[in-house]
Amino acid sequence: MLNVPSQSFPAPSSQQRAASGGRSKVPLKQGRSLMDWIRLTKSGKDLTGLKGRLIEVTEEELRKHNKKDDCWICIRGYVYNVSPYMEYHPGGEDELMRAAGSDGTDLFDEVHRWVNYESMLKECLVGRMAIKPAVPKDYHEEKRVLNGMLPKTQVAGTLAKEGPNSPSYDWFQTDFLVTIVIYTKQKEMGLDSVIVDHQDDSFRAETLIKDYSYFIHIGLSHEVEEDFSVRVVENVGKIEIVLKKKENISWKCLGHPLEKHNLLILKKDTGLYYRKCQLVSKEDVTHDTKLFCLMLPPSTHLQVPVGHHVYLKVTITGTEIVKPYTPVSYSLFSEFKEPDLPNNKYIYFLIKIYPAGLLTPELDHLQIGDFVSVSGPEGNFKKSRLQELEDLFLVAAGTGFTPMVKILNYALSNIPSLRKLKLMFFNKTEDDIIWRNQLEKLAFKDKRFDVEYVLSAPTSEWNGKQGHISPALLSGFLKRSFEKSRVLLCICGPTPFIEQGIMLLHDLYFSKDEIHSFTA
């Protein structure tokens, strides 16, 4: 096992440190943008120092390369020379140096799991870690991770002991249908607990169970139609996926197993899986924010859980660029219920366009009918935290409003105990306020809901609150409906906003269990 640095990552004093795993950028020198890095990787320059050779790297050799001008890092068994990338890293050089000369897999997953490092660092690849000789079966550390990976034969057994009871599956058929049944052995399963993709003869179902994913991944023995149905029996945790046969013949078997089939794996170790979604509409919401509507493939079932996000991926000059976004409802007046397919074939995103950015201008230039790759959901927010709430406070800055949309919709529609739901919405100017008319109509329609706007650069005509997040603003806003009411406070925005907000909330005697922060 490689020696992983013991200090936290990012460092407590780092500018990259953020609540709930968020992060912020540090200033980069001119000519050191992501696009500049892409140009460098395509220049033909030798970025490894090995003149194109790939080598096997021992732990002893890896430890030698631990300086800024000679820095090697191992991620999932592959070693990269990141010295050329130092000045281009948005999190700063010091953050990369935390893993210098060591296995940085865990540190990488903590902050950058969504980043496609294989594409970003492909020209920096030094080689693979040398495999150690096998140890005796009775060796007491037999099941420890080696170079960020577990031998496949150990994965299922190790996780089954540490995680929830392993699910199982079965299948049966009629003349026209094939039904795959997943027994999760968990309550509170919903349509957003299972993701299904099938393409040609490949069928993939990922069931989300707490911090784990259970996979059914099969090469089907016969062809099926694109459309299918998903049903969840919530009280027993049974999931039924009904496929339509293309031919009225009896199947002798369901098919042959593919990667990860019938395994229960920690979610953080599964990697991201993408499907291509088609842009069907794009509407202006503010002067710089648009509502994008993407249509899922007909052969996909995907419902993003409340408070979770996905990653959008586009390829720019041969390099894959990925960024997280939280899906929203079409409007604040969408009836919040779990719709059946096919009405749930669309995913909506509120996206602010940054003219000098790398990804958002590309998204803005997409034409209707173009495709964007969308990952499965990520996040740690549990809907169960909303059950039996009496007071719900939402504090958002700018596009940090996006996680609040579905939480707001869900709470008002599904939590009968809710007495009060308040949103404090920070923006620079009035023109920046997303869905202002809808928010005010909702406040008029539902007396439990109230919204307060705070502007940091208002015009002289503005009569509302102004400034930045502060004890004075929060103390007046966070009034419980009665003493010791059951309360939850959600906060989202830029990293400094979240960090300062959480500190102020603790000062106002809100406990850790009463606060949930999202990363904008």
CSV table of N, CA, C and O in Angstrom, one decimal, residues 390-393 419-422 452 465 471-483 485 487 489 508 510:
chain,number,residue,atom,x,y,z
A,390,GLU,N,-41.0,21.2,10.3
A,390,GLU,CA,-42.0,22.3,10.6
A,390,GLU,C,-41.5,23.6,10.0
A,390,GLU,O,-42.3,24.4,9.5
A,391,ASP,N,-40.2,23.8,10.0
A,391,ASP,CA,-39.6,25.0,9.4
A,391,ASP,C,-38.5,24.6,8.4
A,391,ASP,O,-37.6,23.9,8.8
A,392,LEU,N,-38.6,25.2,7.2
A,392,LEU,CA,-37.5,25.0,6.2
A,392,LEU,C,-37.0,26.3,5.7
A,392,LEU,O,-37.8,27.1,5.2
A,393,PHE,N,-35.7,26.6,5.9
A,393,PHE,CA,-35.1,27.8,5.5
A,393,PHE,C,-34.1,27.5,4.4
A,393,PHE,O,-33.3,26.6,4.5
A,419,ARG,N,-44.9,24.2,8.4
A,419,ARG,CA,-45.6,25.4,8.8
A,419,ARG,C,-45.0,26.6,8.0
A,419,ARG,O,-45.8,27.5,7.7
A,420,LYS,N,-43.7,26.6,7.8
A,420,LYS,CA,-43.1,27.8,7.2
A,420,LYS,C,-41.9,27.3,6.3
A,420,LYS,O,-41.1,26.5,6.6
A,421,LEU,N,-41.9,28.0,5.1
A,421,LEU,CA,-40.8,27.8,4.1
A,421,LEU,C,-40.3,29.1,3.7
A,421,LEU,O,-41.1,29.9,3.0
A,422,LYS,N,-39.1,29.5,4.0
A,422,LYS,CA,-38.6,30.8,3.6
A,422,LYS,C,-37.3,30.7,2.8
A,422,LYS,O,-36.5,29.9,3.1
A,452,GLU,N,-37.3,36.6,0.5
A,452,GLU,CA,-36.7,37.9,0.7
A,452,GLU,C,-35.4,38.0,-0.2
A,452,GLU,O,-34.7,37.0,-0.3
A,465,LYS,N,-33.7,44.8,0.9
A,465,LYS,CA,-32.5,44.6,1.7
A,465,LYS,C,-31.3,44.6,0.8
A,465,LYS,O,-31.4,44.2,-0.4
A,471,PRO,N,-24.6,38.4,10.0
A,471,PRO,CA,-25.4,38.0,11.2
A,471,PRO,C,-26.7,38.8,11.3
A,471,PRO,O,-27.8,38.2,11.6
A,472,ALA,N,-26.7,40.1,10.9
A,472,ALA,CA,-27.9,40.9,11.0
A,472,ALA,C,-29.0,40.4,10.1
A,472,ALA,O,-30.2,40.3,10.5
A,473,LEU,N,-28.6,40.1,8.8
A,473,LEU,CA,-29.6,39.6,7.9
A,473,LEU,C,-30.1,38.2,8.3
A,473,LEU,O,-31.3,38.0,8.2
A,474,LEU,N,-29.3,37.3,8.7
A,474,LEU,CA,-29.7,36.0,9.0
A,474,LEU,C,-30.5,35.9,10.3
A,474,LEU,O,-31.5,35.2,10.3
A,475,SER,N,-30.2,36.7,11.3
A,475,SER,CA,-30.9,36.6,12.6
A,475,SER,C,-32.3,37.0,12.4
A,475,SER,O,-33.2,36.5,13.1
A,476,GLY,N,-32.5,38.0,11.6
A,476,GLY,CA,-33.9,38.5,11.3
A,476,GLY,C,-34.7,37.5,10.5
A,476,GLY,O,-35.9,37.4,10.6
A,477,PHE,N,-34.0,36.8,9.6
A,477,PHE,CA,-34.7,35.9,8.7
A,477,PHE,C,-35.0,34.5,9.3
A,477,PHE,O,-36.1,33.9,9.0
A,478,LEU,N,-34.2,34.1,10.2
A,478,LEU,CA,-34.3,32.7,10.7
A,478,LEU,C,-35.1,32.6,12.0
A,478,LEU,O,-34.7,32.3,13.0
A,479,LYS,N,-36.4,33.0,11.8
A,479,LYS,CA,-37.3,32.9,13.0
A,479,LYS,C,-38.2,31.7,12.9
A,479,LYS,O,-38.9,31.5,11.9
A,480,ARG,N,-38.0,30.8,13.9
A,480,ARG,CA,-38.8,29.5,13.9
A,480,ARG,C,-40.3,29.9,14.1
A,480,ARG,O,-40.6,30.9,14.7
A,481,SER,N,-41.1,28.9,13.6
A,481,SER,CA,-42.5,29.1,13.9
A,481,SER,C,-42.9,29.0,15.3
A,481,SER,O,-43.9,29.6,15.8
A,482,PHE,N,-42.1,28.2,16.1
A,482,PHE,CA,-42.2,28.2,17.5
A,482,PHE,C,-40.9,27.6,18.1
A,482,PHE,O,-40.1,27.0,17.4
A,483,GLU,N,-40.7,27.8,19.3
A,483,GLU,CA,-39.4,27.3,20.0
A,483,GLU,C,-39.3,25.8,19.8
A,483,GLU,O,-40.2,25.0,20.0
A,485,SER,N,-39.0,24.0,17.2
A,485,SER,CA,-39.6,23.4,16.0
A,485,SER,C,-38.6,22.6,15.3
A,485,SER,O,-37.4,22.8,15.3
A,487,VAL,N,-36.5,21.8,12.3
A,487,VAL,CA,-36.0,22.7,11.3
A,487,VAL,C,-34.9,22.2,10.5
A,487,VAL,O,-34.1,21.3,10.9
A,489,LEU,N,-32.1,23.8,7.5
A,489,LEU,CA,-31.6,25.0,6.7
A,489,LEU,C,-30.7,24.5,5.6
A,489,LEU,O,-29.7,23.9,5.9
A,508,LEU,N,-25.5,31.2,15.3
A,508,LEU,CA,-26.9,31.5,15.7
A,508,LEU,C,-27.5,30.2,16.3
A,508,LEU,O,-28.7,30.1,16.3
A,510,PHE,N,-27.6,27.0,15.3
A,510,PHE,CA,-28.1,25.9,14.5
A,510,PHE,C,-27.1,24.8,14.6
A,510,PHE,O,-25.9,25.0,14.4
